[in-house]
């Protein structure tokens, strides 16, 4: 990334040399949602609660009847649940990984969005981790995973990798939150209700901002950001291995681990862009999250789309050239058959169009970049659908290939998962500052219109234009 | 030729309660078969397997008797194995019934609809003919399905058969993704089951009653073999195409003839399904298309399997594969 070449400001320049009013403004803007709540917020929470309740009702019905209420059957034995599992775990990737890599290289443009990125990781992991449980035929026996767990099983690897990643991401989210909790304690504490005051007190962990504490925090964050990178990579690799460890033709591939990691980062960056746009609007953070952040992430998205093109080419050209048994069926499905429309939407709408939107300066606006991110997110969900359903459809024996269509129960569960995702983010936005105030103050200073990044501008001079509004 | 005829059971989703006459017939046959099993089981009790140590088995009865213990004559473990002679399999076209191996296995194990633990696939041959390939679980000796199970609910046994403990299975179905032979079946709901099944005590070697949310498959009937009888499928085959025996003793029988497995395999160019997977199946095939029982390989199609079970378990449902 170009951002890596930017000289970072020293982290030790204390006391702060930012104007007092700017800092005041930032603090009160970021903390405002934590102090006030409008009726619209409750209406939104109520709506999400209804969707989740509906999913719970459908799940209870599934528990009572069995998985026959889904569209899955013996020959396509995994469906929308596992697709959504892979999708959510994918989304979780960009957050921590991105923020850790950028912190390691001391880039500073991303500081206002690291908090959101880390939130996405934790919440997506919590939601995505539910899907394998929803998918179980006997969830009542889940403890067998502990009593009889076997190291040889890819599912056990998943279980371990995801719990490790969740723990690590939660710690990594919490560490930079400590000074902000202290800020909440000091600024909001006196007027907040008792429970909130108690919570801020506890969460701030006695932070005073002394030099010793700062050094300790700095060291802890450095360790976590280095540890979290290999953990994140390993998580999506083992997620891909629940497929790649089988003998089925489209799954039987050594590139799957890397392919899934790239896809995970790709969809995760798209998710961050979307969440960033939403929170920016809802929490009135326009001053701190500007076109700069969108452009930077947009370029990252562009780079990842090229990586995805590369992986698709290596996967499909290598298997398509040899046309082993099963491959002709699979290619027919993807190119002109049952899955054709989805496959072409994925290739064109998910890889080419977003890349073009970001490449041309005319469309490289906040709206354009968010639109590209939405396309990518939809396409990446479809990509997982193609992998799972397309893979299971290839007949293993002389039988007629089966069709799969998710049932109402499965769609309800997916809707419930998105609602849960939004609910957790909404609730967290009320308890945690969504922008890392102290880091922004320390590293960035009051230059909201400043062009932090120098990108090649493809024949236009918009690089200096301070576009703030979308 | 439509696809339904190529794979008759895909289209067979009719309710099981509509065939009472057939169900009665099946009940009667099961009783007869159980009596037959008891006959097979008597010799080992009466004579003891070791009496035959010094000479080759002359009759199927004798062969089964010699195999009727978990230990082979030389003191080593049994290695149960199956040889299916495709020259004698005509998909039961001659008798005009659905495949009788499948029917026998279903009634012996109370296999839920739509599970065919032994499924007779119709495979295209070069030219314009087809052949029928009855496929049990291949009892892989390097089984991809057991490798991936997170809780060890499916496992290889020392005698060879790969079994499933439905009381431990958590229903994750990763084994179904891993089996390259399409030989695992999931209880997507509580299936209709006969009263006998519901009253049985569950055993890993005899998976009844079926438990919702768990995986099932052919268990290779090691309990039957130890009791001195052939598996239901081998007994059910009207053409005696299915041989069952012990690789350790190098002997197998189809209920009519006795073979020395190693000689039979090499003399008849035996093969195993998808050898390239490296799964090392315990089920061998002799190439053929039913010619030994007078089938013309251009005669396509077989009848669809039916399940005689009426709805007994409350809230039971059937589904299609
Ligand atoms: S479905 Fe059951 S037998 Fe199969 S892998 Fe999962 S726990 Fe093991
Ligand atoms: S045929 Fe399938 S179920 Fe049977 S042992 Fe082999 S992999 Fe396992
Ligand atoms: S060996 Fe037993 S379980 Fe397997 S198909 Fe034959 S009768 Fe059924």
Coordinates of N, CA and C in Angstrom, one line a residue, chain A residues 61-79 81-82 132 135-139 141-146 148-156 241-243 245-248 251-252 324-325 392 396-402, chain B residues 3-4 6-7 10 114-115 119 121-124 135 138 144 146-153 165-174 176-190 211-214 273-274 277 279 317-321:
Chain A
X61 N -38.5 -24.3 15.8 CA -39.2 -25.3 14.9 C -38.2 -26.3 14.2
X62 N -37.1 -25.8 13.8 CA -36.1 -26.7 13.3 C -35.6 -27.7 14.3
X63 N -35.4 -27.3 15.5 CA -35.0 -28.2 16.6 C -36.0 -29.3 16.8
X64 N -37.3 -28.9 16.7 CA -38.4 -29.9 17.0 C -38.6 -30.8 15.8
X65 N -38.4 -30.3 14.6 CA -38.7 -31.2 13.4 C -37.5 -31.8 12.8
X66 N -36.3 -31.2 13.0 CA -35.1 -31.7 12.3 C -34.7 -30.9 11.2
X67 N -33.5 -31.1 10.6 CA -33.0 -30.3 9.5 C -33.8 -30.5 8.2
X68 N -34.8 -31.3 8.3 CA -35.7 -31.5 7.1 C -36.3 -30.2 6.7
X69 N -36.4 -29.2 7.6 CA -37.0 -27.9 7.3 C -36.1 -27.1 6.4
X70 N -34.9 -27.5 6.2 CA -34.0 -26.7 5.4 C -34.0 -27.3 4.0
X71 N -33.3 -26.7 3.0 CA -33.3 -27.2 1.7 C -32.2 -28.3 1.5
X72 N -31.4 -28.5 2.6 CA -30.3 -29.5 2.5 C -30.8 -30.9 2.4
X73 N -30.1 -31.8 1.7 CA -30.4 -33.2 1.7 C -29.0 -33.9 1.6
X74 N -29.1 -35.3 1.6 CA -27.8 -36.0 1.6 C -26.8 -35.6 0.6
X75 N -27.3 -35.2 -0.6 CA -26.3 -35.0 -1.7 C -25.8 -33.5 -1.7
X76 N -26.6 -32.6 -1.1 CA -26.1 -31.3 -0.9 C -26.2 -31.1 0.6
X77 N -25.2 -31.6 1.4 CA -25.5 -31.8 2.8 C -25.1 -30.6 3.6
X78 N -24.5 -29.5 2.9 CA -24.3 -28.3 3.6 C -24.9 -27.2 2.7
X79 N -25.5 -26.2 3.3 CA -26.1 -25.2 2.5 C -25.9 -23.8 3.1
X81 N -26.3 -22.3 5.8 CA -25.7 -22.1 7.1 C -24.2 -22.1 7.0
X82 N -23.6 -23.1 6.3 CA -22.2 -23.1 6.2 C -21.7 -22.0 5.3
X132 N -22.3 -22.8 12.6 CA -22.1 -24.2 12.7 C -23.0 -24.9 13.7
X135 N -26.3 -25.3 12.3 CA -26.3 -26.4 11.3 C -26.2 -27.8 11.9
X136 N -25.9 -27.9 13.2 CA -25.8 -29.2 13.8 C -27.1 -30.0 13.8
X137 N -27.0 -31.3 13.5 CA -28.2 -32.1 13.7 C -28.5 -32.4 15.1
X138 N -27.5 -32.4 16.0 CA -27.7 -32.7 17.4 C -27.0 -31.6 18.2
X139 N -27.5 -30.4 18.2 CA -26.9 -29.3 19.0 C -26.8 -29.7 20.5
X141 N -25.8 -32.2 21.7 CA -24.6 -33.0 22.1 C -23.3 -32.2 21.8
X142 N -23.4 -30.9 21.7 CA -22.2 -30.1 21.4 C -21.0 -30.3 22.3
X143 N -21.3 -30.7 23.6 CA -20.2 -30.9 24.5 C -19.4 -32.1 24.1
X144 N -19.9 -33.0 23.2 CA -19.1 -34.1 22.7 C -17.8 -33.6 22.1
X145 N -17.9 -32.3 21.6 CA -16.7 -31.7 21.0 C -15.6 -31.6 22.0
X146 N -16.0 -31.5 23.3 CA -15.0 -31.3 24.3 C -14.7 -32.7 24.9
X148 N -15.0 -35.7 23.5 CA -14.5 -36.7 22.6 C -13.7 -36.0 21.5
X149 N -13.4 -34.7 21.6 CA -12.8 -33.9 20.5 C -11.5 -34.6 19.9
X150 N -11.4 -34.6 18.6 CA -10.2 -35.2 18.0 C -9.4 -34.2 17.3
X151 N -8.1 -34.2 17.5 CA -7.2 -33.2 16.8 C -7.2 -33.4 15.3
X152 N -7.6 -34.6 14.8 CA -7.5 -34.8 13.4 C -8.6 -34.1 12.6
X153 N -9.6 -33.6 13.2 CA -10.8 -33.2 12.5 C -10.7 -31.7 12.1
X154 N -10.9 -31.3 10.9 CA -10.8 -29.9 10.5 C -11.8 -29.1 11.3
X155 N -12.9 -29.7 11.7 CA -13.9 -28.9 12.5 C -13.3 -28.5 13.8
X156 N -12.5 -29.4 14.4 CA -11.9 -29.0 15.7 C -10.8 -27.9 15.5
X241 N -10.3 -25.4 4.9 CA -9.9 -26.8 4.9 C -11.0 -27.8 5.3
X242 N -12.2 -27.3 5.8 CA -13.3 -28.2 5.9 C -13.7 -28.6 4.5
X243 N -13.4 -27.9 3.5 CA -13.7 -28.3 2.1 C -12.5 -29.0 1.5
X245 N -10.1 -30.6 2.6 CA -9.7 -31.9 3.1 C -10.5 -33.0 2.6
X246 N -11.4 -32.7 1.6 CA -12.2 -33.8 1.0 C -11.7 -34.1 -0.4
X247 N -12.2 -35.2 -0.9 CA -11.8 -35.7 -2.2 C -12.7 -35.2 -3.3
X248 N -13.6 -34.3 -3.0 CA -14.6 -33.8 -4.0 C -13.8 -32.9 -5.0
X251 N -13.4 -29.1 -4.6 CA -12.8 -28.7 -3.3 C -11.4 -29.2 -3.2
X252 N -11.0 -30.2 -4.0 CA -9.8 -30.9 -3.8 C -8.7 -30.0 -4.4
X324 N -10.4 -32.9 -15.5 CA -10.5 -34.2 -14.8 C -12.0 -34.5 -14.6
X325 N -12.3 -35.8 -14.3 CA -13.6 -36.2 -14.0 C -14.3 -35.3 -13.1
X392 N -20.8 -29.4 -4.0 CA -21.6 -30.6 -3.6 C -22.4 -31.1 -4.7
X396 N -21.0 -37.8 -7.4 CA -19.9 -38.7 -7.0 C -20.1 -40.0 -7.7
X397 N -21.3 -40.4 -7.9 CA -21.6 -41.7 -8.4 C -22.6 -41.5 -9.6
X398 N -23.0 -42.5 -10.3 CA -24.0 -42.2 -11.4 C -25.4 -41.9 -10.9
X399 N -25.6 -40.7 -10.5 CA -26.9 -40.3 -10.1 C -27.2 -38.9 -10.7
X400 N -28.5 -38.5 -10.7 CA -28.8 -37.2 -11.2 C -28.5 -36.1 -10.2
X401 N -27.8 -35.1 -10.6 CA -27.3 -34.0 -9.7 C -28.6 -33.4 -9.0
X402 N -28.4 -33.1 -7.8 CA -29.5 -32.5 -7.0 C -29.5 -31.0 -7.0
Chain B
X3 N -34.0 -39.2 -16.8 CA -33.1 -39.4 -15.7 C -33.7 -40.2 -14.6
X4 N -35.0 -40.2 -14.5 CA -35.6 -40.9 -13.4 C -35.3 -42.4 -13.6
X6 N -32.7 -43.6 -15.0 CA -31.3 -43.9 -14.7 C -31.1 -44.0 -13.2
X7 N -31.8 -43.3 -12.4 CA -31.7 -43.3 -11.0 C -33.1 -43.3 -10.3
X10 N -34.3 -41.5 -7.0 CA -34.4 -40.1 -6.8 C -35.8 -39.6 -7.0
X114 N -35.2 -42.3 2.7 CA -34.9 -42.9 1.5 C -33.5 -43.5 1.5
X115 N -33.1 -44.2 2.5 CA -31.7 -44.7 2.6 C -31.6 -46.0 1.9
X119 N -26.9 -49.4 -2.7 CA -27.7 -48.8 -3.7 C -27.2 -49.3 -5.1
X121 N -26.6 -48.6 -8.5 CA -26.4 -47.5 -9.5 C -26.4 -48.1 -10.9
X122 N -26.9 -47.4 -11.8 CA -26.8 -47.8 -13.2 C -25.8 -47.0 -13.9
X123 N -24.7 -47.6 -14.4 CA -23.6 -46.9 -14.9 C -23.5 -47.0 -16.4
X124 N -23.2 -45.9 -17.1 CA -23.1 -46.0 -18.6 C -21.8 -46.8 -18.9
X135 N -23.7 -50.7 -4.6 CA -22.6 -50.2 -3.8 C -23.1 -50.1 -2.4
X138 N -18.1 -48.7 1.1 CA -17.0 -49.4 0.6 C -16.0 -49.9 1.7
X144 N -11.7 -41.6 4.4 CA -11.8 -40.1 4.6 C -12.9 -39.7 5.6
X146 N -13.9 -41.1 8.5 CA -13.5 -41.2 9.9 C -12.5 -40.1 10.2
X147 N -11.6 -39.8 9.3 CA -10.5 -38.8 9.6 C -11.1 -37.5 10.0
X148 N -12.2 -37.1 9.4 CA -12.7 -35.7 9.6 C -13.7 -35.6 10.8
X149 N -14.2 -36.7 11.3 CA -15.2 -36.6 12.4 C -14.6 -36.0 13.6
X150 N -15.3 -34.9 14.1 CA -14.7 -34.1 15.2 C -14.9 -34.9 16.6
X151 N -15.7 -35.8 16.7 CA -16.0 -36.5 18.0 C -15.7 -38.0 17.9
X152 N -15.1 -38.5 16.9 CA -14.9 -39.9 16.8 C -16.1 -40.8 16.8
X153 N -17.2 -40.2 16.3 CA -18.5 -41.0 16.3 C -18.4 -42.0 15.2
X165 N -21.4 -44.4 15.6 CA -22.1 -44.4 16.9 C -23.1 -43.3 16.8
X166 N -24.4 -43.6 16.5 CA -25.4 -42.6 16.4 C -25.7 -41.9 17.8
X167 N -25.2 -42.5 18.9 CA -25.5 -41.9 20.2 C -24.4 -40.9 20.5
X168 N -23.3 -40.8 19.7 CA -22.3 -39.8 19.9 C -22.3 -38.8 18.9
X169 N -22.7 -39.1 17.6 CA -22.7 -38.2 16.5 C -23.4 -36.9 16.8
X170 N -22.8 -35.8 16.4 CA -23.4 -34.5 16.7 C -24.1 -33.9 15.5
X171 N -24.0 -34.7 14.4 CA -24.8 -34.3 13.2 C -24.1 -33.1 12.4
X172 N -22.8 -33.0 12.4 CA -22.2 -31.9 11.7 C -22.1 -32.2 10.2
X173 N -22.1 -33.5 9.8 CA -22.2 -33.9 8.4 C -20.9 -33.7 7.7
X174 N -19.8 -33.4 8.3 CA -18.5 -33.3 7.6 C -18.1 -34.6 7.0
X176 N -20.1 -36.6 5.6 CA -20.8 -36.8 4.3 C -20.1 -36.0 3.2
X177 N -19.5 -34.9 3.6 CA -18.7 -34.1 2.6 C -17.5 -34.9 2.3
X178 N -17.0 -35.6 3.2 CA -15.7 -36.3 3.0 C -15.9 -37.6 2.2
X179 N -17.0 -38.3 2.4 CA -17.1 -39.6 1.7 C -17.3 -39.4 0.2
X180 N -16.3 -40.0 -0.6 CA -16.4 -39.8 -2.0 C -17.3 -40.7 -2.8
X181 N -18.0 -41.6 -2.0 CA -18.8 -42.6 -2.7 C -20.3 -42.4 -2.4
X182 N -20.7 -41.2 -1.9 CA -22.1 -40.9 -1.7 C -22.8 -42.0 -0.8
X183 N -22.1 -42.5 0.2 CA -22.6 -43.7 0.9 C -23.0 -43.4 2.3
X184 N -23.2 -42.1 2.6 CA -23.7 -41.7 4.0 C -25.0 -41.0 3.9
X185 N -25.8 -41.3 4.9 CA -27.2 -40.8 4.9 C -27.5 -40.1 6.2
X186 N -28.2 -39.0 6.1 CA -28.5 -38.3 7.3 C -30.0 -38.4 7.7
X187 N -30.3 -38.5 8.9 CA -31.7 -38.5 9.4 C -32.2 -37.0 9.5
X188 N -32.7 -36.5 8.4 CA -33.1 -35.1 8.3 C -34.3 -34.8 9.2
X189 N -35.0 -35.9 9.5 CA -36.1 -35.8 10.5 C -36.2 -37.1 11.2
X190 N -37.2 -37.3 12.0 CA -37.5 -38.7 12.6 C -38.2 -39.5 11.5
X211 N -31.9 -42.4 14.7 CA -32.0 -41.3 15.6 C -31.9 -40.0 14.8
X212 N -32.9 -39.1 14.9 CA -33.0 -37.9 14.2 C -31.7 -37.1 14.4
X213 N -31.2 -36.5 13.3 CA -30.0 -35.6 13.4 C -28.7 -36.3 13.4
X214 N -28.7 -37.6 13.1 CA -27.4 -38.3 13.0 C -27.2 -39.0 11.7
X273 N -13.7 -49.5 -6.6 CA -14.2 -48.2 -7.1 C -13.2 -47.1 -6.8
X274 N -12.9 -46.3 -7.8 CA -12.1 -45.1 -7.7 C -10.8 -45.4 -6.9
X277 N -8.5 -42.7 -5.5 CA -8.7 -41.9 -4.3 C -7.8 -42.3 -3.2
X279 N -8.5 -44.7 -1.1 CA -9.3 -45.0 0.1 C -9.2 -46.5 0.5
X317 N -41.4 -38.1 9.4 CA -41.5 -37.5 8.0 C -40.5 -38.3 7.1
X318 N -40.8 -38.3 5.8 CA -39.8 -38.8 4.9 C -39.3 -37.6 4.1
X319 N -38.2 -37.9 3.4 CA -37.6 -36.9 2.5 C -37.0 -37.6 1.3
X320 N -36.5 -36.8 0.4 CA -35.8 -37.5 -0.7 C -34.3 -37.2 -0.6
X321 N -33.5 -38.0 -1.3 CA -32.1 -37.8 -1.1 C -31.7 -36.5 -1.8

